[in-house]
Amino acid sequence: MSRPLRLTLLGATGSIGQSTLDVVARHPERYEVFALTAFQRVDALADLCRRFQPAYAVVASEVDGTRLRSLLEGSRTTVLHGTEALVAVAADAEVDVVMAAIVGAAGLLPTLAAVNAGKRVLLANKEALVMSGGLFMDALARSNATLLPIDSEHNAIFQCLPGGYRCGEAAVGVEQLLLTASGGPFRSWTLESMRSATPAQAVKHPKWIMGRKISVDSASLMNKGLELIEACWLFGLGPDRIRVVIHPESIVHSLVQYEDGSTLAQLGNPDMRTPIALGLAWPDRIAAGVGTLDLVAAGALHFEAPDEVRFPCLRLAREAFRQGGCAPAMLNAANEIAVAAFLDEKLAFTDIPQVIERTLTELPMMAAEGLPTILEADRIAREHATRLLATLH
Ligand code: NDP
Ligand code: MG
């Protein structure tokens, strides 16, 4: 094999970041860490830098940068801070692969920079694609970048599409996609009991261990709503050809139904190291540290339709995609504000969809004319959602 691939890991201290480094550490001959980034968990990032010896480490603020520099005194790692530094390490000419694993809108600029610079981009940061959809896919089509979905459902669909398929192309012979969802911790709760759900209950996902924001999104089904939009862009299909199916065991990660009546699925234990390893090594397969699926031990697999009355976020996301323009960016922004307020115990769980729906209906719609407009829509929606919090508390 040729030289190791150089990796920039955006969001190294997060759940996807940790799983990525776990896979990378199993294959030192294949991968070399070029840059690791975090927001503010400086000590955790310092530990990772000592272990993986990246050329660069990036944090958000100058103060944290100074602290990290002193923690890494004498090491080979150069410490940088701020969004421009994130963009620089994502687009650096020395980098081959960028794992986009920052949570939320903060990941948009470095992820887009990696696409524009023609990298192999492993996309976990679904919010970046949801916000900028058409613009993101146009950048992909214009660049030499390869986009590989890391979200387990999209990774499963990618694996079930014909060999040689590239994200952004219309897949031939596909009738519809089935996006599976665990249903989250409140799958069988009444609306009334969800009203008093606590952050601790919401982040206790039955099958996956993930960051706090995506865990709340899984509980509200907004995660599936964002994934529906993500799938529309990645696979070039309308929302009418993507069905969400609740599958509490989280073993079938998603399915593709072809016009000839075939349904192909990808199965595995629920562990993000599988899609991460596929993204890192594609088209090869490498060991990911994930145990072989034991179907006999798994026993029965169940599937049911989602309940959009108890979980309105799915409908809101579908409507935002259909509305187009900046609506998905505003949906995402309002959701980020509402989820943060819920985690801070300043908003009831069942008011999350209210904040989102009111933000989308009370603000004028904006066409997604370019990145500045999308960022402006994101800002306006955050402000409006923040104002709504005061009326709902
Ligand atoms: P975590 O919250 O665990 O980690 C988020 C990472 O992003 C951390 O490294 C954090 O740094 C960094 N970060 C947070 N805010 C900022 C910011 N404003 N600027 C720069 N960096 C920031 O999230 P997850 O790993 O769970 O999720 C990451 C992304 O992957 C999300 O978009 C999520 O939807 C997606 N995803 C996650 C899955 C999972 O299993 N976890 C599954 C499928 C998709 P710090 O630690 O310093 O705060
Ligand atoms: Mg997913």
XYZ file of C-alpha atoms and ligand atoms in Angstrom:
442
model
C 0.000 0.000 0.000
C 1.076 3.604 -0.595
C 1.579 6.181 2.166
C -0.991 6.430 4.977
C -4.019 8.665 4.324
C -3.895 11.945 6.251
C -6.994 12.646 8.301
C -8.527 15.821 9.674
C -11.042 14.983 12.379
C -13.513 17.815 13.004
C -15.185 17.184 16.378
C -12.518 14.824 17.734
C -13.710 14.937 21.352
C -17.291 13.899 20.521
C -18.928 10.524 20.278
C -18.242 10.133 16.526
C -14.762 11.560 17.072
C -13.955 8.887 19.650
C -15.306 6.078 17.487
C -13.285 7.378 14.530
C -10.054 7.421 16.520
C -10.816 3.918 17.793
C -10.948 2.650 14.179
C -7.910 4.709 13.131
C -5.843 3.318 16.026
C -6.512 -0.214 14.748
C -4.866 0.637 11.398
C -1.775 2.793 11.977
C -0.331 1.705 8.619
C -3.370 3.149 6.781
C -4.107 6.435 8.564
C -2.150 9.343 9.980
C -3.869 12.047 12.012
C -3.198 15.506 10.548
C -5.560 17.641 12.657
C -7.882 17.192 15.629
C -10.477 19.791 16.573
C -12.786 20.455 19.534
C -14.946 23.289 20.804
C -13.933 23.757 24.456
C -13.030 20.404 25.995
C -9.367 21.357 26.113
C -8.161 18.616 28.462
C -9.802 15.880 26.425
C -8.278 17.295 23.232
C -4.847 17.539 24.876
C -5.044 13.818 25.771
C -5.940 12.932 22.173
C -3.077 15.078 20.857
C -0.579 13.322 23.109
C -1.801 9.994 21.816
C -2.177 10.749 18.079
C 0.455 13.486 17.613
C -1.409 15.565 15.002
C 0.300 18.414 13.152
C -2.550 20.741 14.225
C -5.105 21.034 17.023
C -7.947 23.558 16.850
C -10.249 24.916 19.575
C -12.856 27.695 19.419
C -11.473 30.539 21.550
C -8.099 32.217 21.890
C -8.149 31.626 25.658
C -8.632 27.883 25.183
C -5.956 27.919 22.478
C -3.452 29.405 24.925
C -4.321 26.816 27.552
C -4.021 23.944 25.072
C -0.659 25.282 23.878
C 0.691 25.208 27.408
C -0.664 21.691 27.974
C 1.085 20.541 24.778
C 4.355 22.382 25.424
C 7.231 20.584 23.696
C 5.005 18.474 21.419
C 4.969 18.651 17.608
C 1.350 19.925 17.534
C 0.636 23.511 16.459
C -2.417 24.941 18.248
C -4.868 27.194 16.372
C -8.293 28.631 17.211
C -11.483 29.853 15.552
C -13.581 29.098 12.487
C -10.895 30.148 10.000
C -8.537 27.590 11.510
C -11.228 24.880 11.211
C -11.629 25.769 7.544
C -7.851 25.748 7.026
C -7.275 22.273 8.506
C -10.280 20.911 6.550
C -8.965 22.243 3.228
C -5.182 21.853 3.744
C -3.412 20.476 0.661
C -1.795 17.727 2.782
C -5.146 16.275 3.864
C -6.800 13.310 2.112
C -9.784 12.567 4.350
C -11.984 14.849 6.469
C -14.340 13.426 9.059
C -17.089 16.036 9.558
C -18.241 15.277 13.111
C -18.900 18.686 14.631
C -22.452 18.855 15.959
C -24.877 21.384 14.471
C -24.581 24.404 12.208
C -21.056 25.126 13.476
C -19.818 22.354 11.170
C -21.113 23.917 7.961
C -18.166 26.102 6.931
C -15.335 23.582 7.491
C -17.370 20.768 5.936
C -18.108 22.834 2.838
C -14.448 23.853 2.696
C -13.449 20.164 2.644
C -15.890 19.513 -0.205
C -14.629 22.520 -2.186
C -11.033 21.370 -1.650
C -11.858 17.961 -3.198
C -11.342 15.794 -0.109
C -12.848 12.458 0.747
C -15.513 13.807 3.106
C -17.042 11.500 5.691
C -20.303 13.209 6.607
C -21.628 12.686 10.129
C -22.585 16.367 10.594
C -26.025 16.036 8.964
C -27.020 19.570 10.020
C -24.478 21.004 7.527
C -26.181 19.250 4.604
C -29.698 19.972 5.881
C -28.920 23.691 6.090
C -27.239 24.127 2.749
C -28.691 21.220 0.659
C -28.561 22.378 -2.968
C -25.490 24.531 -2.438
C -23.632 21.653 -0.756
C -24.507 19.184 -3.525
C -23.569 21.719 -6.238
C -20.177 22.180 -4.554
C -19.773 18.400 -4.541
C -20.631 18.127 -8.246
C -18.140 20.888 -9.127
C -15.268 19.484 -7.037
C -13.298 16.233 -7.061
C -14.581 15.464 -3.585
C -16.041 12.096 -2.647
C -18.878 12.254 -0.147
C -19.435 9.186 2.017
C -22.381 9.178 4.434
C -21.550 8.158 8.001
C -25.052 8.439 9.456
C -25.799 4.728 9.884
C -29.023 4.817 7.826
C -27.478 6.645 4.866
C -24.379 4.515 5.075
C -26.644 1.442 4.921
C -28.487 2.812 1.874
C -25.167 3.655 0.218
C -24.052 0.053 0.769
C -27.312 -1.258 -0.787
C -27.067 0.908 -3.923
C -25.349 -0.501 -7.032
C -21.524 -0.734 -6.909
C -19.853 2.450 -8.125
C -22.769 4.653 -7.016
C -21.665 8.146 -5.981
C -23.710 10.371 -3.675
C -25.563 13.095 -5.549
C -26.320 10.882 -8.573
C -29.871 9.647 -9.167
C -29.797 5.915 -8.422
C -31.177 3.837 -11.300
C -34.042 1.372 -10.766
C -34.844 2.478 -7.211
C -38.500 2.652 -6.231
C -38.114 3.918 -2.672
C -35.830 4.054 0.339
C -36.822 2.826 3.788
C -35.161 4.809 6.546
C -35.276 2.898 9.819
C -35.632 4.619 13.195
C -35.320 3.082 16.653
C -38.228 5.238 17.852
C -36.083 6.579 20.709
C -36.711 6.332 24.470
C -40.286 7.742 24.227
C -41.523 5.408 21.486
C -44.341 4.041 23.632
C -44.924 7.100 25.867
C -48.158 9.128 25.741
C -47.997 12.809 24.769
C -49.023 13.650 28.330
C -46.096 11.779 29.885
C -43.668 13.243 27.316
C -44.677 16.735 28.504
C -42.732 16.187 31.748
C -39.857 14.178 30.232
C -36.483 15.166 31.689
C -33.194 15.679 29.809
C -31.774 12.591 31.547
C -34.674 10.484 30.228
C -34.368 11.948 26.727
C -30.636 11.315 26.333
C -30.921 7.712 27.537
C -31.208 6.182 24.089
C -32.259 2.505 24.105
C -29.743 1.370 21.444
C -27.091 3.997 20.629
C -24.626 5.953 22.780
C -24.369 9.403 21.199
C -23.850 13.099 21.943
C -26.593 14.906 23.872
C -28.029 16.942 21.000
C -28.553 14.021 18.613
C -29.925 11.946 21.504
C -32.675 14.522 22.112
C -33.295 14.672 18.344
C -33.729 10.890 18.386
C -36.250 11.160 21.211
C -38.319 13.789 19.328
C -37.838 12.059 15.934
C -36.322 15.309 14.629
C -33.235 13.208 14.017
C -35.269 11.176 11.539
C -36.671 14.400 10.070
C -33.146 15.741 9.509
C -32.174 12.353 8.091
C -35.113 12.437 5.680
C -33.829 15.750 4.303
C -30.269 14.382 4.306
C -31.408 11.336 2.291
C -33.282 13.494 -0.243
C -30.070 15.399 -1.022
C -27.627 12.490 -0.849
C -29.648 10.145 -3.038
C -31.468 12.636 -5.292
C -35.003 11.536 -4.361
C -38.110 13.435 -3.217
C -39.533 12.884 0.290
C -42.473 10.965 -1.225
C -39.992 8.196 -2.142
C -38.428 7.901 1.311
C -40.437 6.170 4.031
C -39.591 6.129 7.698
C -40.096 2.786 9.449
C -39.779 2.332 13.214
C -37.522 -0.637 13.993
C -36.853 -0.755 17.754
C -34.029 -3.347 17.596
C -31.789 -1.051 15.444
C -30.291 -3.997 13.589
C -31.578 -3.280 10.074
C -29.945 0.089 9.446
C -32.009 0.973 6.331
C -33.224 -0.546 3.069
C -33.470 0.122 -0.659
C -36.501 -1.114 -2.595
C -35.949 -1.615 -6.317
C -38.479 -1.497 -9.143
C -38.092 -5.255 -9.731
C -39.499 -6.039 -6.264
C -36.125 -6.582 -4.528
C -35.550 -5.082 -1.110
C -31.888 -4.860 -0.033
C -30.941 -4.106 3.561
C -27.744 -3.630 5.544
C -27.689 -5.219 9.006
C -25.255 -5.040 11.886
C -24.872 -4.418 15.582
C -25.676 -0.774 16.403
C -22.119 0.587 16.548
C -20.985 3.672 14.601
C -17.536 2.163 14.052
C -19.024 0.081 11.198
C -20.096 3.030 8.985
C -16.963 4.965 10.026
C -14.685 2.082 8.947
C -16.558 1.809 5.656
C -16.114 5.533 5.034
C -12.421 5.469 5.924
C -11.521 2.439 3.809
C -14.134 2.494 1.015
C -14.199 0.609 -1.321
C -12.173 -1.720 0.939
C -13.468 -3.225 4.176
C -11.374 -3.089 7.347
C -11.792 -4.359 10.895
C -13.769 -1.918 13.036
C -13.772 -3.680 16.402
C -17.488 -4.457 16.019
C -18.725 -7.932 16.899
C -20.387 -10.142 14.290
C -24.171 -9.882 14.312
C -25.796 -12.906 15.959
C -29.253 -13.139 14.386
C -30.358 -16.031 16.585
C -29.522 -14.049 19.720
C -31.283 -11.002 18.221
C -34.445 -13.097 17.752
C -37.447 -11.243 16.349
C -37.137 -7.981 14.420
C -40.092 -5.573 14.523
C -41.254 -2.819 12.172
C -44.041 -0.270 12.627
C -45.218 3.045 11.154
C -44.183 6.249 12.966
C -46.848 8.225 14.867
C -46.637 11.793 13.561
C -49.235 13.037 16.049
C -47.042 12.257 19.049
C -43.872 13.050 17.063
C -44.661 16.099 14.876
C -40.982 16.855 14.116
C -40.981 14.333 11.296
C -43.830 16.191 9.564
C -42.164 19.565 10.183
C -38.947 18.414 8.522
C -40.768 16.962 5.517
C -42.727 20.210 5.101
C -39.562 22.319 5.388
C -37.871 20.291 2.655
C -40.923 20.678 0.399
C -41.015 24.416 1.104
C -37.361 24.632 0.033
C -35.242 27.795 0.136
C -33.941 28.514 3.619
C -36.763 26.606 5.362
C -34.556 23.574 6.259
C -31.836 25.903 7.620
C -34.453 27.668 9.757
C -35.932 24.371 10.920
C -32.469 23.253 11.979
C -31.652 26.540 13.724
C -34.927 26.603 15.683
C -34.390 22.966 16.643
C -30.863 23.678 17.935
C -32.178 26.515 20.105
C -35.126 24.452 21.391
C -32.976 21.394 22.166
C -30.399 23.500 24.033
C -33.217 25.098 26.085
C -34.706 21.677 26.848
C -31.303 20.338 27.965
C -31.004 23.443 30.139
C -34.433 22.652 31.662
C -35.894 25.868 30.230
C -38.353 24.244 27.808
C -40.734 21.285 28.014
C -39.873 18.391 25.696
C -43.225 18.683 23.892
C -42.639 22.400 23.237
C -39.638 21.632 20.996
C -41.852 21.143 17.894
C -43.881 24.256 18.843
C -40.781 26.461 18.772
C -39.832 25.029 15.380
C -43.294 25.284 13.813
C -43.845 28.845 15.043
C -40.390 29.936 13.816
C -41.160 28.557 10.356
C -44.653 30.039 10.134
C -44.014 33.417 11.785
C -40.916 34.389 9.798
C -40.954 35.299 6.104
C -39.434 32.624 3.882
C -36.081 33.287 2.229
C -34.734 31.801 -1.002
C -31.405 29.968 -0.501
C -29.492 32.286 -2.834
C -26.042 31.555 -1.473
C -24.086 30.877 1.679
C -24.538 34.399 3.143
C -28.340 34.085 2.831
C -28.324 30.663 4.479
C -26.203 31.944 7.374
C -28.513 34.960 7.715
C -31.596 32.691 7.786
C -29.871 30.592 10.459
C -29.222 33.729 12.541
C -32.739 35.157 12.166
C -34.344 31.811 13.047
C -32.136 31.470 16.154
C -33.136 34.938 17.323
C -36.820 34.275 16.752
C -36.733 30.866 18.447
C -34.914 32.412 21.424
C -37.669 35.040 21.744
C -40.315 32.299 21.604
C -38.687 30.485 24.534
C -39.695 33.339 26.835
C -43.358 32.974 25.806
C -43.392 29.216 26.309
C -41.560 28.823 29.595
P -20.904 15.260 20.383
O -21.695 16.296 21.079
O -20.550 14.013 21.096
O -19.549 15.904 19.819
C -19.569 17.104 19.110
C -18.167 17.521 18.720
O -18.234 18.807 18.059
C -17.219 17.721 19.906
O -15.906 17.454 19.494
C -17.384 19.215 20.219
O -16.277 19.767 20.923
C -17.487 19.774 18.819
N -18.223 21.030 18.767
C -19.410 21.302 19.394
N -19.798 22.570 19.119
C -18.831 23.110 18.335
C -18.634 24.407 17.769
N -19.515 25.413 17.959
N -17.523 24.622 17.033
C -16.613 23.638 16.845
N -16.737 22.386 17.367
C -17.837 22.135 18.093
O -21.722 14.926 19.033
P -21.781 13.539 18.241
O -20.419 12.981 18.039
O -22.842 12.682 18.815
O -22.357 14.041 16.834
C -21.544 14.722 15.888
C -22.324 14.823 14.580
O -22.510 13.508 14.065
C -23.736 15.411 14.743
O -24.038 16.190 13.620
C -24.629 14.190 14.797
O -25.921 14.450 14.289
C -23.879 13.238 13.859
N -24.135 11.826 14.132
C -23.794 11.286 15.336
C -24.044 9.954 15.613
C -23.610 9.347 16.912
O -23.739 8.124 17.064
N -23.101 10.086 17.854
C -24.735 9.109 14.634
C -25.031 9.754 13.384
C -24.738 11.072 13.156
P -16.266 19.800 22.571
O -16.134 18.361 22.966
O -15.067 20.599 22.905
O -17.564 20.403 22.985
Mg -28.744 8.105 11.988
